[in-house]
PDB file of C-alpha atoms in Angstrom:
ATOM      1  CA  MET B 295     169.334 167.266  66.983  1.00 62.00           C
ATOM      2  CA  ASP B 296     172.638 166.872  68.828  1.00 80.00           C
ATOM      3  CA  ILE B 297     172.257 165.578  72.406  1.00 87.00           C
ATOM      4  CA  ARG B 298     175.237 167.725  73.396  1.00 88.00           C
ATOM      5  CA  GLN B 299     173.346 170.834  72.331  1.00 89.00           C
ATOM      6  CA  LEU B 300     170.456 169.890  74.620  1.00 89.00           C
ATOM      7  CA  ARG B 301     172.865 169.333  77.520  1.00 89.00           C
ATOM      8  CA  TYR B 302     174.482 172.698  76.881  1.00 90.00           C
ATOM      9  CA  PHE B 303     171.101 174.406  76.660  1.00 90.00           C
ATOM     10  CA  VAL B 304     169.805 172.886  79.920  1.00 90.00           C
ATOM     11  CA  GLN B 305     173.012 173.841  81.723  1.00 90.00           C
ATOM     12  CA  ILE B 306     172.790 177.423  80.468  1.00 91.00           C
ATOM     13  CA  VAL B 307     169.201 177.768  81.733  1.00 91.00           C
ATOM     14  CA  ASP B 308     170.148 176.189  85.072  1.00 89.00           C
ATOM     15  CA  SER B 309     173.183 178.484  85.395  1.00 88.00           C
ATOM     16  CA  GLY B 310     171.503 181.613  84.091  1.00 90.00           C
ATOM     17  CA  SER B 311     174.771 182.475  82.402  1.00 89.00           C
ATOM     18  CA  LEU B 312     176.735 181.413  79.326  1.00 90.00           C
ATOM     19  CA  SER B 313     180.029 181.938  81.114  1.00 89.00           C
ATOM     20  CA  LYS B 314     179.026 179.724  84.073  1.00 90.00           C
ATOM     21  CA  ALA B 315     177.813 177.010  81.712  1.00 89.00           C
ATOM     22  CA  SER B 316     181.034 177.163  79.700  1.00 89.00           C
ATOM     23  CA  ARG B 317     183.041 176.655  82.890  1.00 89.00           C
ATOM     24  CA  ALA B 318     180.824 173.731  83.915  1.00 88.00           C
ATOM     25  CA  PHE B 319     181.486 171.976  80.591  1.00 88.00           C
ATOM     26  CA  HIS B 320     185.096 173.177  80.231  1.00 89.00           C
ATOM     27  CA  ILE B 321     184.275 174.587  76.809  1.00 89.00           C
ATOM     28  CA  ALA B 322     185.095 178.035  75.434  1.00 91.00           C
ATOM     29  CA  GLN B 323     182.180 180.461  75.585  1.00 89.00           C
ATOM     30  CA  PRO B 324     182.257 181.298  71.838  1.00 90.00           C
ATOM     31  CA  ALA B 325     182.047 177.582  71.009  1.00 91.00           C
ATOM     32  CA  LEU B 326     179.130 177.203  73.428  1.00 90.00           C
ATOM     33  CA  SER B 327     177.343 180.171  71.865  1.00 90.00           C
ATOM     34  CA  GLN B 328     177.836 178.621  68.450  1.00 90.00           C
ATOM     35  CA  GLN B 329     176.204 175.362  69.558  1.00 90.00           C
ATOM     36  CA  ILE B 330     173.193 177.237  70.961  1.00 91.00           C
ATOM     37  CA  ALA B 331     172.915 179.234  67.739  1.00 91.00           C
ATOM     38  CA  LYS B 332     172.766 175.960  65.774  1.00 90.00           C
ATOM     39  CA  LEU B 333     170.073 174.668  68.148  1.00 90.00           C
ATOM     40  CA  GLU B 334     168.006 177.831  67.692  1.00 89.00           C
ATOM     41  CA  GLU B 335     168.422 177.504  63.925  1.00 89.00           C
ATOM     42  CA  GLN B 336     167.089 173.936  64.053  1.00 89.00           C
ATOM     43  CA  VAL B 337     164.129 174.964  66.223  1.00 89.00           C
ATOM     44  CA  GLY B 338     163.441 178.020  64.097  1.00 90.00           C
ATOM     45  CA  LYS B 339     162.812 180.272  67.093  1.00 89.00           C
ATOM     46  CA  PRO B 340     164.972 182.090  69.673  1.00 90.00           C
ATOM     47  CA  LEU B 341     165.407 180.079  72.871  1.00 91.00           C
ATOM     48  CA  LEU B 342     167.252 182.522  75.120  1.00 92.00           C
ATOM     49  CA  ASN B 343     166.873 186.143  76.130  1.00 91.00           C
ATOM     50  CA  ARG B 344     170.361 187.606  76.479  1.00 87.00           C
ATOM     51  CA  THR B 345     170.934 190.641  78.714  1.00 86.00           C
ATOM     52  CA  HIS B 346     173.860 192.161  80.589  1.00 82.00           C
ATOM     53  CA  LYS B 347     172.576 190.373  83.714  1.00 81.00           C
ATOM     54  CA  GLY B 348     172.653 186.921  82.130  1.00 86.00           C
ATOM     55  CA  VAL B 349     170.291 184.741  80.117  1.00 90.00           C
ATOM     56  CA  THR B 350     166.735 183.537  80.635  1.00 91.00           C
ATOM     57  CA  PRO B 351     164.691 181.177  78.450  1.00 90.00           C
ATOM     58  CA  THR B 352     162.042 182.506  76.079  1.00 91.00           C
ATOM     59  CA  ASP B 353     158.592 180.893  76.221  1.00 89.00           C
ATOM     60  CA  ASN B 354     159.701 178.447  73.527  1.00 88.00           C
ATOM     61  CA  GLY B 355     162.983 177.924  75.321  1.00 88.00           C
ATOM     62  CA  LEU B 356     161.212 177.134  78.583  1.00 87.00           C
ATOM     63  CA  ALA B 357     159.054 174.518  76.862  1.00 84.00           C
ATOM     64  CA  LEU B 358     162.142 172.928  75.327  1.00 88.00           C
ATOM     65  CA  TYR B 359     163.963 173.089  78.678  1.00 86.00           C
ATOM     66  CA  HIS B 360     161.317 171.019  80.501  1.00 78.00           C
ATOM     67  CA  HIS B 361     161.222 168.338  77.796  1.00 78.00           C
ATOM     68  CA  ALA B 362     165.001 168.327  77.399  1.00 84.00           C
ATOM     69  CA  ARG B 363     165.547 167.715  81.123  1.00 79.00           C
ATOM     70  CA  PHE B 364     163.220 164.717  80.980  1.00 73.00           C
ATOM     71  CA  MET B 365     164.803 163.355  77.780  1.00 78.00           C
ATOM     72  CA  LEU B 366     168.326 163.673  79.159  1.00 81.00           C
ATOM     73  CA  ARG B 367     167.398 161.972  82.421  1.00 74.00           C
ATOM     74  CA  GLN B 368     165.754 159.138  80.483  1.00 70.00           C
ATOM     75  CA  LEU B 369     168.836 158.796  78.291  1.00 79.00           C
ATOM     76  CA  ASP B 370     171.194 158.717  81.270  1.00 74.00           C
ATOM     77  CA  GLN B 371     169.078 156.051  82.964  1.00 66.00           C
ATOM     78  CA  ALA B 372     168.880 153.982  79.772  1.00 68.00           C
ATOM     79  CA  LEU B 373     172.667 154.084  79.411  1.00 73.00           C
ATOM     80  CA  SER B 374     173.096 153.116  83.073  1.00 65.00           C
ATOM     81  CA  ILE B 375     170.810 150.112  82.635  1.00 60.00           C
ATOM     82  CA  ALA B 376     172.547 149.079  79.404  1.00 65.00           C
ATOM     83  CA  ARG B 377     175.970 149.211  81.050  1.00 65.00           C
ATOM     84  CA  SER B 378     174.823 147.211  84.069  1.00 60.00           C
ATOM     85  CA  GLU B 379     175.897 143.595  84.432  1.00 56.00           C
ATOM     86  CA  THR B 380     172.493 142.645  85.866  1.00 56.00           C
ATOM     87  CA  ALA B 381     168.915 143.064  84.706  1.00 57.00           C
ATOM     88  CA  GLU B 382     167.735 144.663  87.961  1.00 73.00           C
ATOM     89  CA  VAL B 383     165.763 147.898  87.902  1.00 78.00           C
ATOM     90  CA  GLN B 384     168.151 150.816  87.959  1.00 81.00           C
ATOM     91  CA  GLY B 385     168.076 154.572  87.789  1.00 84.00           C
ATOM     92  CA  MET B 386     167.772 157.665  89.955  1.00 88.00           C
ATOM     93  CA  VAL B 387     164.354 158.604  91.304  1.00 92.00           C
ATOM     94  CA  THR B 388     163.775 162.023  92.856  1.00 92.00           C
ATOM     95  CA  VAL B 389     160.989 162.258  95.440  1.00 95.00           C
ATOM     96  CA  GLY B 390     159.782 165.496  97.023  1.00 94.00           C
ATOM     97  CA  LEU B 391     158.408 165.220 100.574  1.00 95.00           C
ATOM     98  CA  PRO B 392     157.275 167.850 103.106  1.00 92.00           C
ATOM     99  CA  ALA B 393     159.049 167.745 106.476  1.00 89.00           C
ATOM    100  CA  THR B 394     156.305 165.986 108.458  1.00 89.00           C
ATOM    101  CA  THR B 395     155.880 163.437 105.654  1.00 91.00           C
ATOM    102  CA  VAL B 396     159.620 162.761 105.727  1.00 90.00           C
ATOM    103  CA  ALA B 397     159.314 162.084 109.452  1.00 87.00           C
ATOM    104  CA  ALA B 398     156.457 159.635 108.944  1.00 89.00           C
ATOM    105  CA  MET B 399     157.503 157.838 105.766  1.00 92.00           C
ATOM    106  CA  GLY B 400     161.045 158.872 104.819  1.00 92.00           C
ATOM    107  CA  LEU B 401     163.102 156.243 106.621  1.00 92.00           C
ATOM    108  CA  PRO B 402     160.745 153.307 105.869  1.00 93.00           C
ATOM    109  CA  LEU B 403     160.793 154.286 102.188  1.00 96.00           C
ATOM    110  CA  VAL B 404     164.581 154.549 102.013  1.00 96.00           C
ATOM    111  CA  ARG B 405     164.947 151.206 103.803  1.00 95.00           C
ATOM    112  CA  ARG B 406     162.501 149.413 101.495  1.00 94.00           C
ATOM    113  CA  ILE B 407     164.083 150.766  98.314  1.00 95.00           C
ATOM    114  CA  ARG B 408     167.562 149.834  99.517  1.00 94.00           C
ATOM    115  CA  GLU B 409     166.477 146.311 100.421  1.00 93.00           C
ATOM    116  CA  ARG B 410     164.275 145.582  97.404  1.00 92.00           C
ATOM    117  CA  TYR B 411     165.794 147.693  94.626  1.00 92.00           C
ATOM    118  CA  PRO B 412     169.507 148.213  95.317  1.00 91.00           C
ATOM    119  CA  GLY B 413     169.979 149.439  91.752  1.00 88.00           C
ATOM    120  CA  ILE B 414     167.747 152.469  92.352  1.00 91.00           C
ATOM    121  CA  LEU B 415     169.401 155.638  93.612  1.00 91.00           C
ATOM    122  CA  LEU B 416     166.731 157.341  95.713  1.00 94.00           C
ATOM    123  CA  ASN B 417     167.033 161.121  95.882  1.00 93.00           C
ATOM    124  CA  VAL B 418     164.748 162.570  98.578  1.00 95.00           C
ATOM    125  CA  VAL B 419     164.145 166.333  98.545  1.00 93.00           C
ATOM    126  CA  GLU B 420     162.618 167.767 101.736  1.00 92.00           C
ATOM    127  CA  GLY B 421     160.959 171.160 101.676  1.00 88.00           C
ATOM    128  CA  MET B 422     157.821 173.197 102.212  1.00 86.00           C
ATOM    129  CA  SER B 423     154.854 171.957 100.217  1.00 86.00           C
ATOM    130  CA  GLY B 424     154.859 175.085  98.032  1.00 84.00           C
ATOM    131  CA  HIS B 425     158.490 174.523  97.073  1.00 87.00           C
ATOM    132  CA  ILE B 426     157.909 170.814  96.444  1.00 91.00           C
ATOM    133  CA  GLY B 427     154.945 171.650  94.214  1.00 88.00           C
ATOM    134  CA  HIS B 428     157.051 174.150  92.257  1.00 86.00           C
ATOM    135  CA  LEU B 429     159.779 171.572  91.663  1.00 87.00           C
ATOM    136  CA  MET B 430     157.182 169.056  90.487  1.00 87.00           C
ATOM    137  CA  ARG B 431     155.682 171.546  88.045  1.00 84.00           C
ATOM    138  CA  MET B 432     159.169 172.346  86.747  1.00 79.00           C
ATOM    139  CA  GLY B 433     159.765 168.662  85.984  1.00 79.00           C
ATOM    140  CA  GLN B 434     162.579 168.326  88.518  1.00 83.00           C
ATOM    141  CA  LEU B 435     160.853 165.587  90.531  1.00 89.00           C
ATOM    142  CA  ASP B 436     159.549 162.161  89.568  1.00 90.00           C
ATOM    143  CA  LEU B 437     157.200 161.927  92.549  1.00 94.00           C
ATOM    144  CA  ALA B 438     155.913 164.287  95.210  1.00 94.00           C
ATOM    145  CA  VAL B 439     153.614 164.110  98.219  1.00 95.00           C
ATOM    146  CA  LEU B 440     151.485 167.244  98.514  1.00 93.00           C
ATOM    147  CA  PHE B 441     148.454 168.356 100.491  1.00 91.00           C
ATOM    148  CA  SER B 442     146.461 169.490  97.465  1.00 88.00           C
ATOM    149  CA  GLN B 443     144.964 167.464  94.660  1.00 86.00           C
ATOM    150  CA  GLU B 444     145.526 170.276  92.164  1.00 82.00           C
ATOM    151  CA  LEU B 445     148.988 170.831  90.703  1.00 75.00           C
ATOM    152  CA  ALA B 446     149.324 170.659  86.924  1.00 72.00           C
ATOM    153  CA  PRO B 447     147.253 169.111  84.114  1.00 73.00           C
ATOM    154  CA  ASP B 448     150.110 166.867  82.948  1.00 76.00           C
ATOM    155  CA  VAL B 449     150.738 165.337  86.398  1.00 85.00           C
ATOM    156  CA  SER B 450     148.895 162.248  87.655  1.00 88.00           C
ATOM    157  CA  VAL B 451     147.616 162.152  91.237  1.00 91.00           C
ATOM    158  CA  GLU B 452     146.396 159.497  93.670  1.00 92.00           C
ATOM    159  CA  ALA B 453     144.998 159.794  97.181  1.00 92.00           C
ATOM    160  CA  LEU B 454     147.559 158.600  99.730  1.00 92.00           C
ATOM    161  CA  LEU B 455     146.246 159.089 103.262  1.00 93.00           C
ATOM    162  CA  SER B 456     144.558 161.495 105.654  1.00 93.00           C
ATOM    163  CA  GLU B 457     146.184 162.801 108.823  1.00 93.00           C
ATOM    164  CA  GLU B 458     144.610 164.462 111.822  1.00 94.00           C
ATOM    165  CA  LEU B 459     145.866 167.811 113.087  1.00 95.00           C
ATOM    166  CA  PHE B 460     146.453 168.120 116.830  1.00 96.00           C
ATOM    167  CA  LEU B 461     147.202 170.856 119.306  1.00 97.00           C
ATOM    168  CA  ILE B 462     150.708 169.837 120.393  1.00 96.00           C
ATOM    169  CA  ILE B 463     152.360 170.924 123.642  1.00 96.00           C
ATOM    170  CA  PRO B 464     155.188 169.455 125.734  1.00 94.00           C
ATOM    171  CA  GLU B 465     154.185 167.140 128.562  1.00 93.00           C
ATOM    172  CA  HIS B 466     155.369 169.659 131.165  1.00 93.00           C
ATOM    173  CA  SER B 467     153.320 172.549 129.726  1.00 94.00           C
ATOM    174  CA  GLN B 468     150.642 174.308 131.799  1.00 94.00           C
ATOM    175  CA  LEU B 469     148.882 175.773 128.757  1.00 95.00           C
ATOM    176  CA  VAL B 470     146.166 173.094 128.915  1.00 95.00           C
ATOM    177  CA  ALA B 471     144.885 171.358 132.037  1.00 94.00           C
ATOM    178  CA  LYS B 472     146.503 167.974 132.599  1.00 93.00           C
ATOM    179  CA  ASP B 473     143.197 166.095 132.634  1.00 92.00           C
ATOM    180  CA  LYS B 474     142.104 167.303 129.179  1.00 94.00           C
ATOM    181  CA  SER B 475     142.548 165.175 126.057  1.00 93.00           C
ATOM    182  CA  SER B 476     140.714 167.510 123.671  1.00 95.00           C
ATOM    183  CA  VAL B 477     140.216 171.251 123.168  1.00 96.00           C
ATOM    184  CA  SER B 478     137.771 173.478 121.312  1.00 96.00           C
ATOM    185  CA  THR B 479     138.762 176.118 118.790  1.00 96.00           C
ATOM    186  CA  SER B 480     137.552 178.836 121.188  1.00 96.00           C
ATOM    187  CA  GLU B 481     139.905 177.481 123.875  1.00 96.00           C
ATOM    188  CA  VAL B 482     142.824 177.373 121.438  1.00 96.00           C
ATOM    189  CA  ALA B 483     142.110 180.988 120.405  1.00 96.00           C
ATOM    190  CA  ASP B 484     143.332 182.026 123.863  1.00 96.00           C
ATOM    191  CA  ILE B 485     146.520 179.926 123.732  1.00 97.00           C
ATOM    192  CA  PRO B 486     149.798 181.387 122.369  1.00 97.00           C
ATOM    193  CA  LEU B 487     150.637 179.572 119.154  1.00 97.00           C
ATOM    194  CA  ILE B 488     153.784 178.982 117.126  1.00 97.00           C
ATOM    195  CA  LEU B 489     152.815 178.402 113.498  1.00 96.00           C
ATOM    196  CA  PRO B 490     154.368 178.416 110.026  1.00 93.00           C
ATOM    197  CA  THR B 491     154.381 181.695 108.086  1.00 93.00           C
ATOM    198  CA  SER B 492     151.271 182.837 106.226  1.00 89.00           C
ATOM    199  CA  SER B 493     152.585 181.533 102.879  1.00 85.00           C
ATOM    200  CA  HIS B 494     152.454 177.980 104.236  1.00 87.00           C
ATOM    201  CA  GLY B 495     149.399 175.930 103.248  1.00 87.00           C
ATOM    202  CA  LEU B 496     148.909 174.571 106.762  1.00 91.00           C
ATOM    203  CA  ARG B 497     148.854 178.078 108.228  1.00 93.00           C
ATOM    204  CA  GLN B 498     146.232 179.139 105.690  1.00 91.00           C
ATOM    205  CA  ARG B 499     144.110 176.125 106.592  1.00 91.00           C
ATOM    206  CA  ILE B 500     144.341 176.897 110.319  1.00 95.00           C
ATOM    207  CA  THR B 501     143.460 180.554 109.768  1.00 94.00           C
ATOM    208  CA  ALA B 502     140.437 179.606 107.656  1.00 94.00           C
ATOM    209  CA  VAL B 503     139.093 177.184 110.267  1.00 94.00           C
ATOM    210  CA  PHE B 504     139.277 179.789 113.029  1.00 96.00           C
ATOM    211  CA  GLU B 505     137.925 182.647 110.901  1.00 95.00           C
ATOM    212  CA  ASN B 506     134.938 180.517 109.875  1.00 94.00           C
ATOM    213  CA  ARG B 507     134.053 180.414 113.573  1.00 94.00           C
ATOM    214  CA  GLY B 508     134.582 184.132 114.088  1.00 95.00           C
ATOM    215  CA  LEU B 509     137.842 183.500 115.940  1.00 96.00           C
ATOM    216  CA  SER B 510     141.453 184.557 115.520  1.00 94.00           C
ATOM    217  CA  THR B 511     144.649 182.878 116.628  1.00 95.00           C
ATOM    218  CA  LYS B 512     147.135 184.324 119.093  1.00 96.00           C
ATOM    219  CA  VAL B 513     150.338 183.771 117.095  1.00 96.00           C
ATOM    220  CA  VAL B 514     153.505 184.610 119.050  1.00 97.00           C
ATOM    221  CA  ALA B 515     156.053 183.310 116.533  1.00 97.00           C
ATOM    222  CA  GLU B 516     156.101 182.261 112.871  1.00 96.00           C
ATOM    223  CA  ILE B 517     158.646 179.563 112.019  1.00 95.00           C
ATOM    224  CA  ASP B 518     158.948 177.531 108.800  1.00 91.00           C
ATOM    225  CA  SER B 519     161.712 175.279 110.158  1.00 89.00           C
ATOM    226  CA  LEU B 520     160.013 172.234 111.715  1.00 89.00           C
ATOM    227  CA  SER B 521     162.915 171.394 114.013  1.00 88.00           C
ATOM    228  CA  LEU B 522     163.192 174.984 115.348  1.00 93.00           C
ATOM    229  CA  LEU B 523     159.419 175.230 115.698  1.00 94.00           C
ATOM    230  CA  MET B 524     159.292 172.067 117.808  1.00 92.00           C
ATOM    231  CA  ASP B 525     162.247 173.265 119.910  1.00 93.00           C
ATOM    232  CA  ALA B 526     160.351 176.496 120.619  1.00 96.00           C
ATOM    233  CA  VAL B 527     157.201 174.562 121.529  1.00 95.00           C
ATOM    234  CA  HIS B 528     159.169 172.299 123.858  1.00 94.00           C
ATOM    235  CA  ASP B 529     160.659 175.409 125.461  1.00 95.00           C
ATOM    236  CA  ASP B 530     157.033 176.301 126.324  1.00 94.00           C
ATOM    237  CA  ILE B 531     157.018 179.494 124.265  1.00 96.00           C
ATOM    238  CA  GLY B 532     153.709 178.408 122.776  1.00 97.00           C
ATOM    239  CA  ALA B 533     151.712 175.492 121.421  1.00 97.00           C
ATOM    240  CA  THR B 534     151.443 174.463 117.780  1.00 97.00           C
ATOM    241  CA  ILE B 535     148.928 172.799 115.472  1.00 97.00           C
ATOM    242  CA  LYS B 536     150.517 170.002 113.477  1.00 95.00           C
ATOM    243  CA  PRO B 537     150.007 166.395 112.401  1.00 93.00           C
ATOM    244  CA  ILE B 538     151.638 163.687 114.510  1.00 92.00           C
ATOM    245  CA  GLY B 539     154.539 163.679 112.025  1.00 90.00           C
ATOM    246  CA  ALA B 540     155.868 166.741 113.843  1.00 89.00           C
ATOM    247  CA  VAL B 541     156.415 164.547 116.909  1.00 88.00           C
ATOM    248  CA  MET B 542     157.754 161.652 114.836  1.00 84.00           C
ATOM    249  CA  LYS B 543     160.318 164.099 113.475  1.00 63.00           C
ATOM    250  CA  GLU B 544     161.793 164.263 116.965  1.00 61.00           C
ATOM    251  CA  GLY B 545     163.607 161.003 116.306  1.00 49.00           C
ATOM    252  CA  GLY B 546     165.834 160.047 119.218  1.00 46.00           C
ATOM    253  CA  HIS B 547     165.332 163.207 121.287  1.00 57.00           C
ATOM    254  CA  GLY B 548     163.098 161.294 123.701  1.00 72.00           C
ATOM    255  CA  ARG B 549     161.016 164.363 124.601  1.00 87.00           C
ATOM    256  CA  ALA B 550     157.468 163.752 125.844  1.00 89.00           C
ATOM    257  CA  TRP B 551     154.525 165.490 124.214  1.00 92.00           C
ATOM    258  CA  ARG B 552     150.785 165.865 124.669  1.00 94.00           C
ATOM    259  CA  PHE B 553     148.663 165.966 121.544  1.00 91.00           C
ATOM    260  CA  LEU B 554     145.053 167.003 121.915  1.00 96.00           C
ATOM    261  CA  THR B 555     142.235 166.547 119.427  1.00 95.00           C
ATOM    262  CA  PHE B 556     139.815 169.318 118.481  1.00 96.00           C
ATOM    263  CA  SER B 557     136.385 168.687 119.957  1.00 95.00           C
ATOM    264  CA  ASP B 558     134.332 170.951 117.683  1.00 92.00           C
ATOM    265  CA  VAL B 559     135.900 170.499 114.255  1.00 92.00           C
ATOM    266  CA  SER B 560     137.155 167.645 112.110  1.00 88.00           C
ATOM    267  CA  PHE B 561     140.686 168.919 111.675  1.00 91.00           C
ATOM    268  CA  ARG B 562     142.316 166.713 109.045  1.00 92.00           C
ATOM    269  CA  ARG B 563     144.686 167.132 106.128  1.00 92.00           C
ATOM    270  CA  ARG B 564     144.776 164.950 103.029  1.00 92.00           C
ATOM    271  CA  ASN B 565     148.005 163.740 101.404  1.00 93.00           C
ATOM    272  CA  PHE B 566     148.209 163.077  97.669  1.00 94.00           C
ATOM    273  CA  LEU B 567     150.896 161.359  95.616  1.00 94.00           C
ATOM    274  CA  HIS B 568     151.732 163.288  92.445  1.00 94.00           C
ATOM    275  CA  PHE B 569     153.736 161.619  89.704  1.00 90.00           C
ATOM    276  CA  LEU B 570     154.551 161.887  86.032  1.00 82.00           C
ATOM    277  CA  PRO B 571     151.996 160.286  83.672  1.00 78.00           C
ATOM    278  CA  PRO B 572     152.639 156.576  82.890  1.00 73.00           C
ATOM    279  CA  GLU B 573     154.141 157.256  79.468  1.00 72.00           C
ATOM    280  CA  ARG B 574     156.807 159.468  81.071  1.00 76.00           C
ATOM    281  CA  LEU B 575     157.308 157.531  84.311  1.00 82.00           C
ATOM    282  CA  THR B 576     160.431 155.402  84.384  1.00 85.00           C
ATOM    283  CA  THR B 577     160.310 151.817  85.621  1.00 86.00           C
ATOM    284  CA  ALA B 578     162.392 152.820  88.639  1.00 89.00           C
ATOM    285  CA  ALA B 579     160.034 155.698  89.494  1.00 91.00           C
ATOM    286  CA  ALA B 580     157.022 153.391  89.150  1.00 90.00           C
ATOM    287  CA  MET B 581     158.625 150.966  91.622  1.00 92.00           C
ATOM    288  CA  VAL B 582     159.294 153.764  94.116  1.00 95.00           C
ATOM    289  CA  ALA B 583     155.725 155.040  93.743  1.00 94.00           C
ATOM    290  CA  GLY B 584     154.423 151.567  94.534  1.00 93.00           C
ATOM    291  CA  GLU B 585     156.615 151.273  97.628  1.00 95.00           C
ATOM    292  CA  LEU B 586     155.615 154.749  98.817  1.00 95.00           C
ATOM    293  CA  LYS B 587     151.935 153.806  98.581  1.00 94.00           C
ATOM    294  CA  GLN B 588     152.652 150.603 100.506  1.00 94.00           C
ATOM    295  CA  VAL B 589     154.469 152.532 103.250  1.00 94.00           C
ATOM    296  CA  ALA B 590     151.456 154.851 103.538  1.00 93.00           C
ATOM    297  CA  ARG B 591     149.092 151.871 103.691  1.00 92.00           C
ATOM    298  CA  GLU B 592     151.098 150.231 106.481  1.00 92.00           C
ATOM    299  CA  LEU B 593     151.169 153.513 108.379  1.00 89.00           C
ATOM    300  CA  THR B 594     147.373 153.656 108.399  1.00 90.00           C
ATOM    301  CA  LEU B 595     146.951 149.967 109.301  1.00 89.00           C
ATOM    302  CA  GLN B 596     149.525 149.582 112.071  1.00 84.00           C
ATOM    303  CA  LYS B 597     147.959 152.235 114.340  1.00 79.00           C
ATOM    304  CA  LYS B 598     151.365 152.732 115.941  1.00 78.00           C
ATOM    305  CA  TRP B 599     150.915 156.484 115.599  1.00 83.00           C
ATOM    306  CA  PRO B 600     147.460 158.103 115.915  1.00 86.00           C
ATOM    307  CA  GLY B 601     145.798 160.305 113.353  1.00 90.00           C
ATOM    308  CA  PHE B 602     146.597 158.458 110.126  1.00 90.00           C
ATOM    309  CA  GLU B 603     143.707 157.047 108.099  1.00 90.00           C
ATOM    310  CA  PRO B 604     143.069 156.075 104.481  1.00 87.00           C
ATOM    311  CA  ILE B 605     141.312 158.820 102.557  1.00 80.00           C
ATOM    312  CA  GLY B 606     137.615 158.047 102.592  1.00 60.00           C
ATOM    313  CA  ALA B 607     137.752 156.242 105.949  1.00 48.00           C
ATOM    314  CA  PRO B 608     134.763 156.960 108.213  1.00 43.00           C
ATOM    315  CA  ASN B 609     135.249 159.998 110.445  1.00 43.00           C
ATOM    316  CA  ARG B 610     135.118 158.699 113.991  1.00 37.00           C
ATOM    317  CA  GLU B 611     133.960 161.191 116.588  1.00 35.00           C
ATOM    318  CA  ALA B 612     136.167 159.664 119.264  1.00 32.00           C
ATOM    319  CA  ILE B 613     139.499 157.971 118.670  1.00 32.00           C
ATOM    320  CA  GLU B 614     141.153 156.381 121.630  1.00 34.00           C
ATOM    321  CA  LYS B 615     144.680 157.711 122.013  1.00 38.00           C
ATOM    322  CA  PRO B 616     147.139 158.322 124.853  1.00 36.00           C
ATOM    323  CA  ALA B 617     147.357 161.845 126.274  1.00 40.00           C
ATOM    324  CA  ILE B 618     151.152 161.800 126.329  1.00 43.00           C
ATOM    325  CA  ILE B 619     153.643 160.437 123.852  1.00 46.00           C
ATOM    326  CA  ALA B 620     157.424 160.343 123.949  1.00 45.00           C
ATOM    327  CA  SER B 621     159.230 160.617 120.642  1.00 45.00           C
ATOM    328  CA  LYS B 622     160.941 157.345 119.802  1.00 39.00           C
TER     329      LYS B 622
END
């Protein structure tokens, strides 16, 4: 099988069009069609559905597409290593991280990889957990941090850490009395909330917790952009329920926040590291996975930010924490 044919085929599926793929490769469309016809002849089955709107892969084509993407990435990395003048670990590693996870672990991970493995090109993709999970299932990521243990049967998973969910309001807010460091779900039911949209896993978890207690939330805005959501909360439009990563995301803004625990429910979210099985995981990706787990371990041990614990750690009823925190 000609490697060029696989590259052409992957590009066609990515483009959804023979004409777009031909322009990407600077090859005439009839010649491109001929190469795909030869590939289909070798496979013995049609790989593309051709319509006036473009092309989509058949079931067999989709299976080939996923494996071809992996094979081509492996080949490109092997060639890069072979051409290198040193024996250091090299290659591109694509990691999918939700926004709050990026805030907590993104910069430490990038710094560690740059310092320890300068030959690795780290590609960090930030997005909603549903989108990150989709990319992982499609084989477009080497690693991903998700809030569910279930993803796909051919993806390995390890527990990473657990994070507490807080009611977060700005320090100047009057929504909760100044002397309170915790709130009950019934109290929060009366507070205007700014939450992600209903398709977001965190929103579904929040809704379930309140409904199990016969309560509903007073949602005044639905925002899937973390930065806009936190701006709206700081503008005192409403409170939100998020892990401490939402405050860490503030970076250098220097805004002060109160984060209050829930007194009547253990409100935590687990983080899992998903990665390709060992036989498909590149050396570079394995190194990044190891560093990501180390960053998570340090985050739970340093206690610099509250709410992070190893999965399986004892659930403490009371955790000492300041009532106000300024983003750093």
